[in-house]
């Protein structure tokens, strides 16, 4: 008598031997524990977050069995607040937030990298500061950042500290990460800006901005931070990762696949994929910005070995009274999920 697959599964289940059916066992093991989840991000249209957009728009989250909702906020610090407050499960944000959280007794871990350099540019307005000569000229000025406490804020403060200025010597103004940021500088509401592309390239094209610090290439980022500086990444609480290892792996799979797709794609491919609103009305300028930032985008989702320490050093300079001796840097990152994702998608 022929035995159907259904009968075989019933018999196996009753005998407790599902482990003897590799395909079925693997399907059960790999199924995401939390298929519906929310990812918080601070300025999704920025090239900094392009891998997240690619993973979503290309359906990579769906391919991994996930129904991912993207919640977009004005800056990375706002996205962080969402996950800490419980309205989001995972953050697509700056790596250094994981360190700052641990300093406050909260344990979050990066598990898939999007950027291996910050891609943040600091520039001064040619309208309100036409005679700028040195960083000392910024004292008493208004600097626009995506949101106070975000990585743009940290980069600007770190640069100022290297030139003898304290964060209190300037006023930081949250201007977001899109057209509002461009308008803020154009209109003279701010004297300088720390932001990312396509915002920066738009202002440079208009000859409205003089760049004074740039982290869009590995070489420039190394000069400012002293080593590899991991940037955009997916991070979640350790409690979430422990409770949802399959979900975490599924997220990493989608992100690493997106990282690799970007490396192989042309600027035209990317412009066709992203929403028109990302382009700020100038597709050709967006393509140039893509070329200028490509090196800073992670090719494989892996955190460079020296990166976490570089981030810790930068944060210690940025946050007043920061005690780096209380930080266990090994607990803020892991490459185990990205490595496995790379094995699943060796070519994207």
mmCIF file of C-alpha atoms in Angstrom:
data_model
loop_
_atom_site.group_PDB
_atom_site.id
_atom_site.type_symbol
_atom_site.label_atom_id
_atom_site.label_comp_id
_atom_site.label_asym_id
_atom_site.label_seq_id
_atom_site.Cartn_x
_atom_site.Cartn_y
_atom_site.Cartn_z
ATOM 1 C CA UNK A 1 0.000 0.000 0.000
ATOM 2 C CA UNK A 2 1.357 3.420 -0.955
ATOM 3 C CA UNK A 3 1.910 5.843 1.909
ATOM 4 C CA UNK A 4 1.068 9.486 1.242
ATOM 5 C CA UNK A 5 3.324 12.360 2.350
ATOM 6 C CA UNK A 6 0.590 13.449 4.796
ATOM 7 C CA UNK A 7 0.513 10.016 6.398
ATOM 8 C CA UNK A 8 4.295 9.994 6.609
ATOM 9 C CA UNK A 9 4.333 13.349 8.367
ATOM 10 C CA UNK A 10 1.622 12.251 10.802
ATOM 11 C CA UNK A 11 3.568 9.103 11.638
ATOM 12 C CA UNK A 12 6.803 10.997 12.015
ATOM 13 C CA UNK A 13 5.197 13.591 14.275
ATOM 14 C CA UNK A 14 3.625 10.930 16.464
ATOM 15 C CA UNK A 15 6.960 9.166 16.783
ATOM 16 C CA UNK A 16 8.806 12.423 17.504
ATOM 17 C CA UNK A 17 11.207 11.918 14.620
ATOM 18 C CA UNK A 18 10.677 15.050 12.558
ATOM 19 C CA UNK A 19 14.401 15.602 12.878
ATOM 20 C CA UNK A 20 14.796 12.624 10.564
ATOM 21 C CA UNK A 21 13.134 14.586 7.767
ATOM 22 C CA UNK A 22 15.819 17.196 6.973
ATOM 23 C CA UNK A 23 13.754 19.341 4.595
ATOM 24 C CA UNK A 24 10.834 19.631 6.980
ATOM 25 C CA UNK A 25 13.023 20.183 10.020
ATOM 26 C CA UNK A 26 14.925 22.921 8.230
ATOM 27 C CA UNK A 27 11.689 24.634 7.197
ATOM 28 C CA UNK A 28 10.513 24.647 10.788
ATOM 29 C CA UNK A 29 13.860 25.793 12.153
ATOM 30 C CA UNK A 30 14.192 28.651 9.657
ATOM 31 C CA UNK A 31 10.643 30.010 9.942
ATOM 32 C CA UNK A 32 10.704 33.565 11.355
ATOM 33 C CA UNK A 33 9.300 33.694 14.872
ATOM 34 C CA UNK A 34 7.979 37.229 14.239
ATOM 35 C CA UNK A 35 7.030 37.504 10.559
ATOM 36 C CA UNK A 36 5.288 40.878 10.987
ATOM 37 C CA UNK A 37 7.580 43.553 12.348
ATOM 38 C CA UNK A 38 8.428 47.240 12.179
ATOM 39 C CA UNK A 39 11.804 48.703 11.235
ATOM 40 C CA UNK A 40 12.416 52.279 12.365
ATOM 41 C CA UNK A 41 14.676 54.499 10.256
ATOM 42 C CA UNK A 42 15.691 58.145 10.431
ATOM 43 C CA UNK A 43 15.542 59.586 6.894
ATOM 44 C CA UNK A 44 14.942 56.651 4.555
ATOM 45 C CA UNK A 45 15.537 58.686 1.384
ATOM 46 C CA UNK A 46 19.195 59.202 2.270
ATOM 47 C CA UNK A 47 21.765 57.119 0.408
ATOM 48 C CA UNK A 48 23.006 56.149 3.883
ATOM 49 C CA UNK A 49 19.870 53.977 4.170
ATOM 50 C CA UNK A 50 19.776 52.791 0.550
ATOM 51 C CA UNK A 51 20.264 49.089 1.425
ATOM 52 C CA UNK A 52 17.109 49.184 3.558
ATOM 53 C CA UNK A 53 15.125 50.709 0.692
ATOM 54 C CA UNK A 54 16.522 48.181 -1.792
ATOM 55 C CA UNK A 55 15.666 45.250 0.479
ATOM 56 C CA UNK A 56 12.126 46.557 0.835
ATOM 57 C CA UNK A 57 11.511 47.628 -2.779
ATOM 58 C CA UNK A 58 13.029 44.478 -4.291
ATOM 59 C CA UNK A 59 10.886 42.282 -2.061
ATOM 60 C CA UNK A 60 13.812 40.709 -0.206
ATOM 61 C CA UNK A 61 12.044 40.890 3.162
ATOM 62 C CA UNK A 62 9.036 39.115 1.654
ATOM 63 C CA UNK A 63 11.333 36.473 0.148
ATOM 64 C CA UNK A 64 12.506 35.718 3.692
ATOM 65 C CA UNK A 65 8.939 35.334 4.979
ATOM 66 C CA UNK A 66 8.767 38.779 6.567
ATOM 67 C CA UNK A 67 6.055 41.420 6.419
ATOM 68 C CA UNK A 68 8.243 44.406 7.265
ATOM 69 C CA UNK A 69 6.782 47.859 7.855
ATOM 70 C CA UNK A 70 9.219 50.766 7.509
ATOM 71 C CA UNK A 71 8.552 53.632 9.947
ATOM 72 C CA UNK A 72 10.461 56.738 8.836
ATOM 73 C CA UNK A 73 11.498 59.417 11.323
ATOM 74 C CA UNK A 74 13.298 62.771 11.071
ATOM 75 C CA UNK A 75 16.615 61.379 12.334
ATOM 76 C CA UNK A 76 18.355 58.361 13.790
ATOM 77 C CA UNK A 77 17.823 59.416 17.396
ATOM 78 C CA UNK A 78 14.054 59.490 16.797
ATOM 79 C CA UNK A 79 14.162 56.001 15.258
ATOM 80 C CA UNK A 80 16.097 54.828 18.293
ATOM 81 C CA UNK A 81 13.428 56.231 20.594
ATOM 82 C CA UNK A 82 10.824 54.221 18.689
ATOM 83 C CA UNK A 83 12.518 50.875 19.299
ATOM 84 C CA UNK A 84 13.336 51.642 22.930
ATOM 85 C CA UNK A 85 9.745 52.767 23.436
ATOM 86 C CA UNK A 86 8.363 49.598 21.875
ATOM 87 C CA UNK A 87 6.696 50.994 18.745
ATOM 88 C CA UNK A 88 9.353 49.395 16.504
ATOM 89 C CA UNK A 89 11.204 46.081 16.667
ATOM 90 C CA UNK A 90 14.430 46.865 14.835
ATOM 91 C CA UNK A 91 16.326 50.023 13.887
ATOM 92 C CA UNK A 92 18.089 50.872 10.676
ATOM 93 C CA UNK A 93 20.438 53.444 12.154
ATOM 94 C CA UNK A 94 23.934 54.473 13.131
ATOM 95 C CA UNK A 95 26.188 51.844 14.684
ATOM 96 C CA UNK A 96 27.331 54.036 17.569
ATOM 97 C CA UNK A 97 23.834 54.103 19.081
ATOM 98 C CA UNK A 98 24.401 50.526 20.257
ATOM 99 C CA UNK A 99 27.347 51.751 22.338
ATOM 100 C CA UNK A 100 25.509 54.722 23.758
ATOM 101 C CA UNK A 101 22.623 52.458 24.769
ATOM 102 C CA UNK A 102 24.947 50.088 26.617
ATOM 103 C CA UNK A 103 26.334 53.044 28.557
ATOM 104 C CA UNK A 104 22.760 53.515 29.793
ATOM 105 C CA UNK A 105 22.401 49.847 30.739
ATOM 106 C CA UNK A 106 20.462 48.815 27.611
ATOM 107 C CA UNK A 107 21.899 46.087 25.421
ATOM 108 C CA UNK A 108 21.416 46.366 21.676
ATOM 109 C CA UNK A 109 23.438 44.646 18.967
ATOM 110 C CA UNK A 110 24.239 45.381 15.324
ATOM 111 C CA UNK A 111 23.779 42.306 13.126
ATOM 112 C CA UNK A 112 23.947 43.591 9.522
ATOM 113 C CA UNK A 113 25.981 46.518 8.226
ATOM 114 C CA UNK A 114 24.751 48.950 5.571
ATOM 115 C CA UNK A 115 27.594 51.458 5.559
ATOM 116 C CA UNK A 116 31.313 51.168 6.300
ATOM 117 C CA UNK A 117 31.875 54.934 6.431
ATOM 118 C CA UNK A 118 29.494 57.546 7.875
ATOM 119 C CA UNK A 119 28.825 59.402 4.562
ATOM 120 C CA UNK A 120 28.174 62.540 6.619
ATOM 121 C CA UNK A 121 29.383 65.888 5.314
ATOM 122 C CA UNK A 122 29.806 69.086 7.324
ATOM 123 C CA UNK A 123 29.637 72.317 5.386
ATOM 124 C CA UNK A 124 29.079 76.018 5.943
ATOM 125 C CA UNK A 125 26.600 78.304 4.203
ATOM 126 C CA UNK A 126 28.088 80.576 1.599
ATOM 127 C CA UNK A 127 25.144 82.882 2.263
ATOM 128 C CA UNK A 128 25.538 83.433 6.011
ATOM 129 C CA UNK A 129 29.256 82.576 6.338
ATOM 130 C CA UNK A 130 30.880 83.827 3.105
ATOM 131 C CA UNK A 131 34.124 84.662 4.924
ATOM 132 C CA UNK A 132 34.581 81.301 6.673
ATOM 133 C CA UNK A 133 38.249 80.440 7.205
ATOM 134 C CA UNK A 134 38.629 78.019 10.153
ATOM 135 C CA UNK A 135 36.381 75.866 12.376
ATOM 136 C CA UNK A 136 36.712 78.555 15.069
ATOM 137 C CA UNK A 137 34.415 80.689 12.914
ATOM 138 C CA UNK A 138 31.560 78.323 13.785
ATOM 139 C CA UNK A 139 31.460 79.494 17.406
ATOM 140 C CA UNK A 140 28.018 80.905 18.179
ATOM 141 C CA UNK A 141 26.563 79.642 14.875
ATOM 142 C CA UNK A 142 23.554 77.421 14.129
ATOM 143 C CA UNK A 143 24.382 73.983 12.720
ATOM 144 C CA UNK A 144 21.591 71.974 11.115
ATOM 145 C CA UNK A 145 21.592 68.218 11.849
ATOM 146 C CA UNK A 146 19.052 65.559 10.948
ATOM 147 C CA UNK A 147 17.935 65.436 14.598
ATOM 148 C CA UNK A 148 19.683 66.359 17.850
ATOM 149 C CA UNK A 149 21.576 63.327 19.172
ATOM 150 C CA UNK A 150 21.813 61.675 15.747
ATOM 151 C CA UNK A 151 25.008 60.564 14.043
ATOM 152 C CA UNK A 152 25.103 63.851 12.097
ATOM 153 C CA UNK A 153 25.176 65.653 15.455
ATOM 154 C CA UNK A 154 27.961 63.369 16.683
ATOM 155 C CA UNK A 155 30.098 63.829 13.583
ATOM 156 C CA UNK A 156 29.827 67.624 13.757
ATOM 157 C CA UNK A 157 30.668 67.687 17.478
ATOM 158 C CA UNK A 158 33.573 65.295 16.976
ATOM 159 C CA UNK A 159 34.996 67.515 14.240
ATOM 160 C CA UNK A 160 34.559 70.641 16.378
ATOM 161 C CA UNK A 161 36.235 68.953 19.358
ATOM 162 C CA UNK A 162 39.269 68.227 17.190
ATOM 163 C CA UNK A 163 39.500 71.971 16.634
ATOM 164 C CA UNK A 164 39.049 73.109 20.222
ATOM 165 C CA UNK A 165 35.295 73.770 20.252
ATOM 166 C CA UNK A 166 32.740 72.313 22.666
ATOM 167 C CA UNK A 167 29.214 71.220 21.634
ATOM 168 C CA UNK A 168 27.885 74.127 23.716
ATOM 169 C CA UNK A 169 29.804 76.584 21.522
ATOM 170 C CA UNK A 170 27.234 76.110 18.746
ATOM 171 C CA UNK A 171 23.459 75.646 18.502
ATOM 172 C CA UNK A 172 22.274 72.398 16.930
ATOM 173 C CA UNK A 173 19.000 72.601 15.007
ATOM 174 C CA UNK A 174 17.057 69.560 13.766
ATOM 175 C CA UNK A 175 16.296 70.004 10.051
ATOM 176 C CA UNK A 176 15.542 66.456 8.926
ATOM 177 C CA UNK A 177 17.083 64.620 6.012
ATOM 178 C CA UNK A 178 15.273 65.809 2.905
ATOM 179 C CA UNK A 179 13.955 68.915 1.171
ATOM 180 C CA UNK A 180 13.450 70.658 4.538
ATOM 181 C CA UNK A 181 17.167 70.463 5.246
ATOM 182 C CA UNK A 182 17.966 72.008 1.856
ATOM 183 C CA UNK A 183 15.472 74.812 2.485
ATOM 184 C CA UNK A 184 16.879 75.502 5.960
ATOM 185 C CA UNK A 185 20.323 76.269 4.545
ATOM 186 C CA UNK A 186 19.058 78.054 1.447
ATOM 187 C CA UNK A 187 16.905 80.418 3.525
ATOM 188 C CA UNK A 188 19.576 81.216 6.085
ATOM 189 C CA UNK A 189 17.828 79.512 9.013
ATOM 190 C CA UNK A 190 21.119 77.730 9.717
ATOM 191 C CA UNK A 191 24.753 78.707 9.162
ATOM 192 C CA UNK A 192 26.157 75.226 8.627
ATOM 193 C CA UNK A 193 24.845 71.732 8.079
ATOM 194 C CA UNK A 194 25.862 68.160 8.836
ATOM 195 C CA UNK A 195 23.868 65.931 6.532
ATOM 196 C CA UNK A 196 24.118 63.296 3.822
ATOM 197 C CA UNK A 197 23.392 62.781 0.151
ATOM 198 C CA UNK A 198 21.384 63.701 -1.785
ATOM 199 C CA UNK A 199 20.946 66.749 0.503
ATOM 200 C CA UNK A 200 24.656 67.661 0.403
ATOM 201 C CA UNK A 201 25.094 67.209 -3.350
ATOM 202 C CA UNK A 202 22.010 69.342 -3.979
ATOM 203 C CA UNK A 203 23.465 72.227 -1.958
ATOM 204 C CA UNK A 204 26.912 71.879 -3.541
ATOM 205 C CA UNK A 205 25.418 71.962 -7.034
ATOM 206 C CA UNK A 206 23.659 75.211 -6.134
ATOM 207 C CA UNK A 207 26.998 76.596 -4.888
ATOM 208 C CA UNK A 208 25.304 77.204 -1.540
ATOM 209 C CA UNK A 209 27.695 75.124 0.553
ATOM 210 C CA UNK A 210 31.412 75.047 1.343
ATOM 211 C CA UNK A 211 32.419 71.572 2.524
ATOM 212 C CA UNK A 212 34.781 71.525 5.501
ATOM 213 C CA UNK A 213 34.643 67.839 6.538
ATOM 214 C CA UNK A 214 33.666 64.817 4.456
ATOM 215 C CA UNK A 215 33.256 61.128 5.363
ATOM 216 C CA UNK A 216 31.938 59.765 2.078
ATOM 217 C CA UNK A 217 35.142 57.859 1.310
ATOM 218 C CA UNK A 218 37.052 55.396 3.459
ATOM 219 C CA UNK A 219 40.198 57.526 3.297
ATOM 220 C CA UNK A 220 38.449 60.690 4.493
ATOM 221 C CA UNK A 221 36.589 58.816 7.229
ATOM 222 C CA UNK A 222 39.879 57.324 8.443
ATOM 223 C CA UNK A 223 41.401 60.818 8.631
ATOM 224 C CA UNK A 224 38.600 62.130 10.818
ATOM 225 C CA UNK A 225 37.900 59.082 12.991
ATOM 226 C CA UNK A 226 41.286 57.345 12.972
ATOM 227 C CA UNK A 227 40.084 54.002 11.562
ATOM 228 C CA UNK A 228 37.170 52.121 10.060
ATOM 229 C CA UNK A 229 33.949 53.724 11.272
ATOM 230 C CA UNK A 230 30.881 51.466 10.862
ATOM 231 C CA UNK A 231 27.828 53.513 9.991
ATOM 232 C CA UNK A 232 24.295 52.504 9.002
ATOM 233 C CA UNK A 233 23.273 49.068 10.229
ATOM 234 C CA UNK A 234 20.365 46.988 11.435
ATOM 235 C CA UNK A 235 20.370 46.671 15.208
ATOM 236 C CA UNK A 236 17.939 45.311 17.770
ATOM 237 C CA UNK A 237 17.815 44.617 21.463
ATOM 238 C CA UNK A 238 19.661 41.523 22.610
ATOM 239 C CA UNK A 239 16.339 40.319 24.026
ATOM 240 C CA UNK A 240 14.761 40.544 20.545
ATOM 241 C CA UNK A 241 17.675 38.686 18.925
ATOM 242 C CA UNK A 242 17.634 35.955 21.573
ATOM 243 C CA UNK A 243 13.877 35.467 21.251
ATOM 244 C CA UNK A 244 13.836 35.721 17.443
ATOM 245 C CA UNK A 245 17.035 34.245 15.969
ATOM 246 C CA UNK A 246 15.320 33.103 12.760
ATOM 247 C CA UNK A 247 13.724 36.520 12.279
ATOM 248 C CA UNK A 248 17.089 38.176 12.854
ATOM 249 C CA UNK A 249 18.680 35.861 10.310
ATOM 250 C CA UNK A 250 15.914 36.597 7.808
ATOM 251 C CA UNK A 251 16.499 40.337 8.227
ATOM 252 C CA UNK A 252 20.244 39.882 7.768
ATOM 253 C CA UNK A 253 19.648 37.758 4.668
ATOM 254 C CA UNK A 254 17.572 40.527 3.092
ATOM 255 C CA UNK A 255 20.049 43.258 3.981
ATOM 256 C CA UNK A 256 23.161 41.421 2.792
ATOM 257 C CA UNK A 257 21.373 40.577 -0.434
ATOM 258 C CA UNK A 258 20.558 44.296 -0.830
ATOM 259 C CA UNK A 259 24.165 45.294 -0.083
ATOM 260 C CA UNK A 260 25.351 42.994 -2.850
ATOM 261 C CA UNK A 261 22.655 44.104 -5.301
ATOM 262 C CA UNK A 262 23.762 47.732 -4.892
ATOM 263 C CA UNK A 263 27.389 46.861 -5.613
ATOM 264 C CA UNK A 264 26.388 45.196 -8.883
ATOM 265 C CA UNK A 265 23.753 47.770 -9.908
ATOM 266 C CA UNK A 266 24.305 50.847 -12.045
ATOM 267 C CA UNK A 267 23.149 54.295 -10.927
ATOM 268 C CA UNK A 268 20.407 54.009 -13.566
ATOM 269 C CA UNK A 269 19.212 50.746 -12.016
ATOM 270 C CA UNK A 270 18.965 52.394 -8.618
ATOM 271 C CA UNK A 271 17.211 55.531 -9.889
ATOM 272 C CA UNK A 272 14.597 53.346 -11.564
ATOM 273 C CA UNK A 273 14.002 51.479 -8.312
ATOM 274 C CA UNK A 274 13.731 54.207 -5.681
ATOM 275 C CA UNK A 275 10.726 56.551 -5.310
ATOM 276 C CA UNK A 276 10.953 59.855 -7.181
ATOM 277 C CA UNK A 277 10.867 61.729 -3.884
ATOM 278 C CA UNK A 278 14.355 60.360 -3.111
ATOM 279 C CA UNK A 279 15.788 62.239 -6.086
ATOM 280 C CA UNK A 280 14.891 65.740 -4.824
ATOM 281 C CA UNK A 281 13.882 66.668 -8.356
ATOM 282 C CA UNK A 282 17.266 65.939 -9.943
ATOM 283 C CA UNK A 283 17.883 62.327 -11.056
ATOM 284 C CA UNK A 284 21.268 63.134 -12.609
ATOM 285 C CA UNK A 285 22.502 64.713 -9.399
ATOM 286 C CA UNK A 286 21.300 61.673 -7.450
ATOM 287 C CA UNK A 287 23.321 59.430 -9.782
ATOM 288 C CA UNK A 288 26.447 61.499 -9.129
ATOM 289 C CA UNK A 289 25.799 61.249 -5.402
ATOM 290 C CA UNK A 290 25.482 57.470 -5.716
ATOM 291 C CA UNK A 291 28.904 57.292 -7.356
ATOM 292 C CA UNK A 292 30.400 59.482 -4.646
ATOM 293 C CA UNK A 293 29.017 57.298 -1.848
ATOM 294 C CA UNK A 294 29.363 53.825 -3.349
ATOM 295 C CA UNK A 295 32.658 53.053 -1.589
ATOM 296 C CA UNK A 296 31.076 53.854 1.776
ATOM 297 C CA UNK A 297 28.222 51.375 1.292
ATOM 298 C CA UNK A 298 28.943 47.937 2.726
ATOM 299 C CA UNK A 299 29.547 45.253 0.089
ATOM 300 C CA UNK A 300 28.724 42.332 2.380
ATOM 301 C CA UNK A 301 27.024 43.393 5.617
ATOM 302 C CA UNK A 302 30.101 42.630 7.732
ATOM 303 C CA UNK A 303 31.343 44.940 10.478
ATOM 304 C CA UNK A 304 35.128 45.565 10.100
ATOM 305 C CA UNK A 305 37.038 44.128 13.057
ATOM 306 C CA UNK A 306 38.484 47.477 14.182
ATOM 307 C CA UNK A 307 35.263 49.397 13.551
ATOM 308 C CA UNK A 308 33.546 49.003 16.946
ATOM 309 C CA UNK A 309 36.581 50.389 18.794
ATOM 310 C CA UNK A 310 36.765 53.365 16.425
ATOM 311 C CA UNK A 311 33.087 54.063 17.093
ATOM 312 C CA UNK A 312 33.652 53.809 20.846
ATOM 313 C CA UNK A 313 36.537 56.282 20.668
ATOM 314 C CA UNK A 314 34.417 58.755 18.692
ATOM 315 C CA UNK A 315 31.468 58.455 21.046
ATOM 316 C CA UNK A 316 33.671 58.979 24.082
ATOM 317 C CA UNK A 317 34.778 62.290 22.569
ATOM 318 C CA UNK A 318 31.205 63.322 21.747
ATOM 319 C CA UNK A 319 29.283 62.425 24.932
ATOM 320 C CA UNK A 320 30.189 64.429 28.057
ATOM 321 C CA UNK A 321 31.503 62.337 30.988
ATOM 322 C CA UNK A 322 31.352 59.123 28.926
ATOM 323 C CA UNK A 323 33.053 56.260 30.774
ATOM 324 C CA UNK A 324 34.433 53.947 28.099
ATOM 325 C CA UNK A 325 35.714 51.499 30.715
ATOM 326 C CA UNK A 326 32.126 50.391 31.386
ATOM 327 C CA UNK A 327 31.557 49.322 27.782
ATOM 328 C CA UNK A 328 31.928 45.697 26.666
ATOM 329 C CA UNK A 329 32.401 46.384 22.964
ATOM 330 C CA UNK A 330 31.969 42.705 22.047
ATOM 331 C CA UNK A 331 28.307 42.922 23.066
ATOM 332 C CA UNK A 332 27.280 45.611 20.583
ATOM 333 C CA UNK A 333 27.929 43.725 17.342
ATOM 334 C CA UNK A 334 28.076 40.322 15.698
ATOM 335 C CA UNK A 335 28.926 39.124 12.186
ATOM 336 C CA UNK A 336 27.416 35.663 12.622
ATOM 337 C CA UNK A 337 24.159 36.522 10.850
ATOM 338 C CA UNK A 338 25.830 38.407 7.990
ATOM 339 C CA UNK A 339 28.295 35.560 7.426
ATOM 340 C CA UNK A 340 25.440 33.069 7.153
ATOM 341 C CA UNK A 341 23.548 35.452 4.863
ATOM 342 C CA UNK A 342 26.584 35.721 2.603
ATOM 343 C CA UNK A 343 26.693 31.948 2.353
ATOM 344 C CA UNK A 344 23.032 31.891 1.300
ATOM 345 C CA UNK A 345 23.457 34.740 -1.190
ATOM 346 C CA UNK A 346 27.083 34.607 -2.367
ATOM 347 C CA UNK A 347 26.272 36.747 -5.406
ATOM 348 C CA UNK A 348 23.360 38.802 -4.089
#
